[in-house]
Each structure stands twice: as structure tokens, then as C-alpha cells.
Coordinates of C-alpha atoms in Angstrom, one line a residue:
M1 CA 101.3 134.5 64.8
S2 CA 101.8 135.9 67.9
R3 CA 104.4 139.2 68.1
P4 CA 107.1 139.2 71.2
V5 CA 105.6 141.1 73.8
L6 CA 108.2 144.8 73.7
E7 CA 109.9 145.8 77.0
H8 CA 110.6 149.1 75.9
D9 CA 109.3 151.9 72.9
I10 CA 111.9 149.9 70.2
R11 CA 114.0 146.5 70.8
I12 CA 117.7 147.2 69.5
I13 CA 119.6 144.4 68.8
D14 CA 123.4 143.9 68.7
T15 CA 125.3 142.1 65.8
S16 CA 129.0 143.7 66.5
L17 CA 129.7 139.3 67.6
R18 CA 127.6 138.1 63.7
D19 CA 128.2 141.1 61.4
G20 CA 131.2 142.4 63.0
S21 CA 132.6 138.6 62.7
H22 CA 133.3 139.7 59.1
A23 CA 135.4 142.9 60.2
M24 CA 137.4 140.1 62.4
A25 CA 137.7 137.7 59.4
H26 CA 136.1 135.4 61.6
R27 CA 138.5 135.0 64.1
F28 CA 136.4 135.9 66.8
T29 CA 138.4 134.1 70.2
E30 CA 135.9 133.0 73.4
T31 CA 137.4 135.6 75.4
Q32 CA 135.9 138.3 73.4
V33 CA 132.8 137.5 73.1
R34 CA 132.7 136.7 76.8
D35 CA 133.8 140.4 77.6
T36 CA 132.0 141.3 74.3
V37 CA 128.6 139.6 76.0
R38 CA 128.7 141.0 79.9
A39 CA 129.5 144.7 78.7
L40 CA 126.5 144.7 76.5
D41 CA 124.4 142.7 78.9
R42 CA 125.1 145.3 81.8
A43 CA 124.4 147.6 79.6
G44 CA 120.4 146.5 79.1
L45 CA 120.6 144.8 75.5
E46 CA 117.8 142.4 75.0
V47 CA 119.4 140.3 72.1
I48 CA 122.9 140.0 71.4
E49 CA 123.6 138.2 67.9
V50 CA 126.6 135.6 67.7
S51 CA 127.8 133.4 65.3
H52 CA 130.0 133.2 61.9
G53 CA 129.4 136.5 59.4
D54 CA 127.6 134.4 57.1
G55 CA 125.5 132.7 60.0
I56 CA 125.9 129.0 61.6
G57 CA 127.2 126.8 59.4
G58 CA 129.2 129.8 57.8
S59 CA 132.7 128.5 59.0
S60 CA 134.2 127.3 55.0
F61 CA 136.5 127.6 52.3
N62 CA 134.0 129.7 50.7
Y63 CA 133.1 132.5 53.5
G64 CA 136.3 132.2 55.8
F65 CA 137.0 129.6 58.3
S66 CA 136.1 130.7 61.6
R67 CA 139.5 130.5 64.7
T68 CA 136.8 129.3 67.0
D69 CA 133.9 126.8 66.8
E70 CA 130.1 129.1 66.6
M71 CA 128.5 125.9 69.0
T72 CA 131.5 127.0 71.7
L73 CA 131.1 130.9 70.8
I74 CA 127.3 130.6 71.4
A75 CA 127.1 128.4 74.6
A76 CA 130.1 130.6 76.0
A77 CA 127.8 133.5 75.0
R78 CA 124.9 132.1 76.7
E79 CA 126.9 131.5 80.1
E80 CA 127.8 135.3 80.0
A81 CA 124.5 136.1 79.3
A82 CA 122.5 136.9 82.5
R83 CA 118.9 139.2 80.8
A84 CA 120.3 139.4 77.0
K85 CA 119.2 136.4 74.6
I86 CA 121.5 135.0 72.3
A87 CA 120.5 135.5 68.6
V88 CA 121.7 133.2 65.6
L89 CA 121.8 134.0 61.9
L90 CA 121.0 130.9 59.5
V91 CA 121.2 131.1 56.0
P92 CA 119.3 128.2 54.3
G93 CA 121.8 127.1 52.0
I94 CA 124.8 127.6 54.2
G95 CA 123.3 126.4 57.3
T96 CA 121.0 123.4 58.2
A97 CA 118.3 122.7 60.0
D98 CA 120.8 120.4 62.2
D99 CA 122.8 122.8 62.3
L100 CA 119.9 125.0 63.4
R101 CA 119.3 122.8 66.2
R102 CA 122.6 121.9 67.6
A103 CA 122.4 126.0 68.0
R104 CA 119.4 125.7 70.4
D105 CA 120.8 122.8 72.2
A106 CA 124.2 125.3 72.5
G107 CA 121.5 127.9 74.6
A108 CA 120.6 130.4 71.3
D109 CA 117.1 131.7 71.6
M110 CA 116.3 133.3 68.6
V111 CA 117.5 132.4 64.7
R112 CA 117.0 134.8 62.6
I113 CA 116.5 133.7 59.2
A114 CA 118.3 135.4 55.9
T115 CA 117.2 135.1 52.7
H116 CA 117.6 137.2 49.4
C117 CA 115.2 139.8 49.3
T118 CA 113.7 138.0 46.3
E119 CA 113.7 134.4 47.8
A120 CA 111.9 134.3 51.1
D121 CA 110.3 131.3 49.5
V122 CA 113.4 129.2 50.5
S123 CA 112.6 130.3 54.0
P124 CA 109.5 128.2 55.9
Q125 CA 111.5 125.3 56.6
H126 CA 113.4 126.8 59.1
F127 CA 111.0 128.8 60.1
G128 CA 109.1 125.5 61.3
V129 CA 111.7 124.0 62.8
A130 CA 112.8 126.9 64.8
R131 CA 109.2 127.4 66.0
E132 CA 108.7 123.5 67.0
L133 CA 111.8 124.5 69.0
G134 CA 110.4 127.1 70.9
M135 CA 112.9 129.9 69.4
E136 CA 112.1 133.8 69.1
T137 CA 112.1 134.4 65.1
A138 CA 113.3 137.1 62.4
G139 CA 113.8 137.1 58.5
F140 CA 116.2 139.2 56.8
L141 CA 115.7 139.9 53.5
M142 CA 118.6 141.3 52.6
M143 CA 120.0 143.6 49.9
A144 CA 117.1 145.1 50.5
H145 CA 117.6 147.7 47.7
R146 CA 117.4 145.3 44.6
T147 CA 113.6 145.3 44.6
S148 CA 110.8 147.5 44.9
P149 CA 108.8 147.9 48.5
E150 CA 106.2 146.1 47.1
N151 CA 107.3 142.7 46.5
L152 CA 110.0 142.9 49.7
A153 CA 106.0 143.3 51.4
R154 CA 105.4 140.3 49.2
Q155 CA 108.4 138.5 50.4
A156 CA 107.9 139.9 53.9
R157 CA 104.7 138.0 54.1
I158 CA 105.9 135.0 52.6
M159 CA 108.5 135.1 55.9
V160 CA 105.4 135.7 58.9
D161 CA 103.2 133.1 57.0
A162 CA 105.8 130.3 57.5
G163 CA 106.9 131.9 61.5
C164 CA 108.5 134.9 61.1
Q165 CA 107.9 137.1 64.2
A166 CA 110.0 140.1 62.6
P167 CA 110.8 140.6 58.9
Y168 CA 113.6 143.5 58.4
V169 CA 114.4 145.8 55.8
T170 CA 117.9 144.7 55.8
D171 CA 120.4 147.3 54.0
S172 CA 123.0 144.6 53.4
A173 CA 125.0 147.1 51.2
G174 CA 124.6 150.6 53.0
A175 CA 122.7 151.4 49.6
L176 CA 119.2 152.8 50.8
L177 CA 118.8 156.3 50.6
M178 CA 116.3 158.2 53.4
H179 CA 113.1 158.4 50.4
E180 CA 113.8 154.9 49.4
A181 CA 114.4 153.1 52.6
R182 CA 111.1 154.8 53.8
A183 CA 109.0 153.2 51.2
R184 CA 109.8 149.9 52.0
F185 CA 109.4 150.3 56.0
E186 CA 105.9 151.4 55.1
A187 CA 105.1 149.0 53.0
L188 CA 106.4 145.9 55.3
L189 CA 104.0 147.8 57.7
A190 CA 101.7 148.2 56.0
E191 CA 101.4 144.1 54.8
V192 CA 102.1 142.5 58.4
G193 CA 99.8 144.7 60.6
D194 CA 100.0 143.5 63.6
D195 CA 100.6 139.7 62.7
A196 CA 105.1 141.0 63.3
W197 CA 107.2 143.1 64.3
V198 CA 109.0 145.0 61.2
G199 CA 113.1 145.3 61.6
Y200 CA 115.6 147.6 60.2
H201 CA 119.1 146.4 59.8
G202 CA 121.8 148.9 58.3
H203 CA 124.9 149.3 56.9
Q204 CA 126.8 152.9 57.2
N205 CA 128.4 152.9 53.4
L206 CA 126.9 155.7 52.7
S207 CA 126.5 156.8 56.2
L208 CA 122.9 157.0 56.0
G209 CA 122.6 153.9 59.2
V210 CA 122.0 155.7 62.2
A211 CA 119.2 158.6 59.7
N212 CA 117.3 156.1 58.2
S213 CA 116.9 154.0 62.0
V214 CA 115.9 157.5 63.1
I215 CA 113.2 157.1 60.3
A216 CA 112.3 153.1 61.0
Q217 CA 111.4 154.2 64.3
E218 CA 109.7 157.2 63.7
V219 CA 107.1 155.0 60.8
G220 CA 106.6 152.2 63.5
V221 CA 109.6 149.7 63.0
R222 CA 110.4 148.2 66.6
Y223 CA 113.3 146.3 65.4
I224 CA 116.6 148.1 65.0
D225 CA 120.0 146.8 64.8
G226 CA 123.5 148.2 65.4
S227 CA 127.2 147.3 66.3
L228 CA 129.6 147.9 69.1
C229 CA 132.5 150.5 67.1
A230 CA 130.2 150.1 64.0
L231 CA 131.6 146.2 63.8
G232 CA 130.4 144.5 60.4
A233 CA 130.7 144.1 57.1
G234 CA 131.7 147.0 54.0
S235 CA 132.0 149.9 56.3
G236 CA 130.2 149.1 59.3
N237 CA 126.7 148.8 61.2
S238 CA 124.9 151.8 62.9
P239 CA 127.0 152.0 66.0
T240 CA 125.2 150.4 68.9
E241 CA 126.3 153.4 70.7
V242 CA 126.0 156.2 68.2
L243 CA 121.7 154.4 68.7
A244 CA 121.9 154.2 72.4
A245 CA 122.7 158.4 72.2
V246 CA 120.9 159.5 69.5
F247 CA 117.4 157.6 70.9
D248 CA 118.3 158.8 74.3
R249 CA 118.4 162.5 73.5
L250 CA 115.2 161.7 71.1
G251 CA 113.1 160.8 74.5
V252 CA 112.4 156.9 72.9
G253 CA 112.8 154.2 75.6
T254 CA 114.9 151.5 74.2
G255 CA 116.4 150.0 77.8
L256 CA 120.2 150.8 77.3
D257 CA 121.9 152.8 79.7
A258 CA 123.5 155.0 76.8
G259 CA 126.9 155.6 79.0
A260 CA 127.2 151.9 79.4
V261 CA 126.9 151.3 75.7
I262 CA 129.6 154.1 75.3
D263 CA 131.7 152.5 77.9
A264 CA 131.5 149.4 76.1
A265 CA 132.5 150.1 72.8
E266 CA 135.0 152.1 73.6
D267 CA 136.4 149.6 76.5
V268 CA 135.4 146.4 75.6
V269 CA 135.8 146.3 72.1
R270 CA 137.6 149.1 70.3
P271 CA 141.2 147.9 71.9
F272 CA 140.5 144.0 69.9
L273 CA 139.7 145.8 66.5
P274 CA 141.7 144.4 64.2
R275 CA 140.4 147.6 61.7
W276 CA 138.2 149.7 62.3
P277 CA 135.3 149.8 59.9
K278 CA 134.9 153.6 57.9
M279 CA 133.5 154.6 55.3
D280 CA 136.7 155.0 52.6
R281 CA 136.7 154.7 49.0
N282 CA 135.7 151.3 48.7
A283 CA 133.1 150.8 51.2
I284 CA 132.0 154.4 49.5
V285 CA 131.2 152.7 46.2
Q286 CA 129.6 149.1 48.0
G287 CA 127.3 151.6 48.8
W288 CA 126.8 153.8 45.6
A289 CA 126.4 150.5 43.7
G290 CA 124.5 148.5 46.2
V291 CA 127.0 145.4 46.5
Y292 CA 127.0 142.9 49.5
S293 CA 129.1 145.0 52.4
S294 CA 130.8 141.5 53.1
F295 CA 131.7 141.3 49.5
L296 CA 135.0 143.5 50.9
L297 CA 137.8 141.8 52.5
H298 CA 137.1 138.9 49.9
A299 CA 137.7 141.8 46.6
E300 CA 140.5 143.6 49.2
R301 CA 142.2 139.9 49.1
A302 CA 141.6 139.6 45.8
G303 CA 143.2 142.8 44.6
D304 CA 145.9 142.2 46.4
R305 CA 146.7 139.2 44.7
Y306 CA 146.0 140.0 41.1
K307 CA 147.1 143.6 41.6
V308 CA 143.5 145.1 41.0
A309 CA 141.7 147.9 42.8
P310 CA 139.3 147.0 45.1
H311 CA 137.1 149.7 44.3
E312 CA 137.3 148.6 40.6
I313 CA 136.1 144.9 41.5
L314 CA 133.7 146.0 44.0
R315 CA 132.0 148.6 40.7
R316 CA 132.3 145.4 38.4
C317 CA 130.6 142.8 40.8
G318 CA 127.5 145.3 41.4
E319 CA 127.7 145.8 37.4
L320 CA 126.8 142.4 37.4
G321 CA 124.2 142.2 39.8
Y322 CA 125.9 139.8 42.1
V323 CA 124.4 138.7 45.4
G324 CA 125.5 137.5 48.9
G325 CA 126.8 133.8 48.3
Q326 CA 128.2 134.3 44.9
E327 CA 131.7 135.5 46.7
D328 CA 133.5 132.5 44.8
M329 CA 133.0 135.4 42.0
I330 CA 135.1 137.9 43.2
I331 CA 138.6 136.1 42.4
D332 CA 136.8 135.6 38.4
V333 CA 135.9 139.6 38.5
A334 CA 139.8 139.9 39.4
M335 CA 140.8 138.2 37.0
E336 CA 138.6 139.6 34.3
L337 CA 140.3 143.1 35.2
A338 CA 143.8 141.9 35.3
G339 CA 143.3 141.0 32.0
E340 CA 141.6 144.3 31.0
H341 CA 144.2 145.8 32.6
A342 CA 147.4 144.0 31.0
H343 CA 145.4 144.8 27.4
A344 CA 144.6 148.0 27.5

């Protein structure tokens, strides 16, 4: 397995148009995608991820229907990007190999295949298809706080042996404290060696996404994710504009024009935000209780429907150990809590 040649010290990948789809309730328009891609491309981003928040194939009753078909958005992004590669996310079981082939035909250059942190064994088929299609690959080990650094490293090895060029420590709940993140970075780096790069995807629920990104760079992680205006699930991702400014101050080469990234956040994305991702009670509880960030809007809707506080629903989801893909269970939790309150 050969690692891609990196042009700079680290490679910042922007996920505004994928993880941000959660915060947008999957309502991105083609114009918003085109405007954002143009701004990011001009600012020097090498990779821009575009798809439903739950990946290609995610537009459904369970995860939320997209306003615009993902293949249309991927094709639009491909047309606007003069230099940047276009990436998509694929969760096996939500997206299929045929979805990946369609995304490739629409212009996707890279796929990031996501599994729960202990289920990398469901990913080899899709990595194989991606490599046959000539795509760059990365692997998302989601909810990385839910397993030990040693086991996470073993899962990364499964992905790398299957064709993954960059396994990720994916802090889907924004739950990793700094020493916990460092331990996972070091474990993956020791495991994959020169066979692959290691990546980090952070959320801001405990306000540690940027701090953990700096630690990641210091120990040798080379792919780091961000989103403009933190546009992402839960309290949002590490803000790309903050990452650009911080790494510029640190003298770490990213290839980004930090001023242009800041402008893209303020002038392009901020005007169309329906809500600015923030560390409010619900989002903090997600990080505190280790709850999948994309549960936020589902819990808020269920809370409104059954007259239960969303933070109570999220905390119960954490106690029950729910993971990505179990969004339908949120309704059961809301009904259960409503019943408990009625009999209190």
C-alpha cells in the first residue's frame, strides 16, 4: 500500500459540505455547494468532502432526506474545484458499492469509508472497490472513545490491509480528552508505520477539537479535518478557519491562505447557516456522555414531539451505548422518558 505524496506538512480536509449536512438537516442547495467549493478551492484546500451527512446513500426516512440528490451536488463540486479533490463518505450498510461507483462517475476522487470503531471488518469489500476505481481512500473509525487505543490500532490495521491509505481517529462525540486523543494517535501511528497516514476528525462538544488537532500534528498525524464555521453535527467540527490560523501561527505548512479561509467562513458559509453550531447544554452533554454527534437534531425533534428535554434523551442514549445507525432508537428513549415523567 502506497501513501499519497503530501505537498505540505499536514493535509487539512474540509467537511463543511458533508458533516455540515447534519447541521443543515441535509438541505444544501446546489448554489451553496458551488459557492463553498469555489471559496475553499481558492483558499488552497486539497480535499473537500461532499455528501449526505451519513454518507452517500444516506438520504432516507431514517437519516433524513436530502433536498438535492448527492450525485448532483458531487458533480457540481467537481465542476467548481480547479485544484481540490472531491471526497465522499460511505458507511457500509447505508451506502453500497454501486453508490460508490455512481459517486466516482459524478466526479469523486476520494472515499472515506466509515465504520464503528470496533467494526472495521465490514469495510474491506468497499476499500477493494474504491481501489479498483482508482480512488484515494481513508477510513473513519467512528466513536473512537468507545474502545482502547490498542484495539483501535488493530482496527486500523484491518482497514490498511484492505486498501485504506489513512485510517482516522474519529471523535464522533467530541468526547476525547487530550491525553485520550494522544494515546489513540500514538497507537495508530505505531501500528501502521509507513504503510499509511493517520488522520483525526474532531468535534467541539467539549471545546477540544482544535487542541486535539494540534496534539495530532505534534505526534505525527498528517490528515486533519475541519469545517467552516464549525458546520457539523453536534456542536460542530473543528473550525477550518481556526485550524488555518493556528497552524499558520505554529509555522506548520498546510498550503492554505489563512485569510482566504477566514473570508470563506464569514462571507460564504455564515450567511446561509440555519443555526450556528455551538456548545450549548445539549451539545456539551453529548461530549460528556459520549453520544454520537449526529443524534442532536433527532433528539431535539423527539424532545419537541414527546415533551422531554433533549439533553435528557441524549444522556440516556449515552447510558445505553447507542452508536451511529441507531437513530431510530431515539424515539423509544423519548417515549420511555415521557412515561417516566408521567408517573413521577
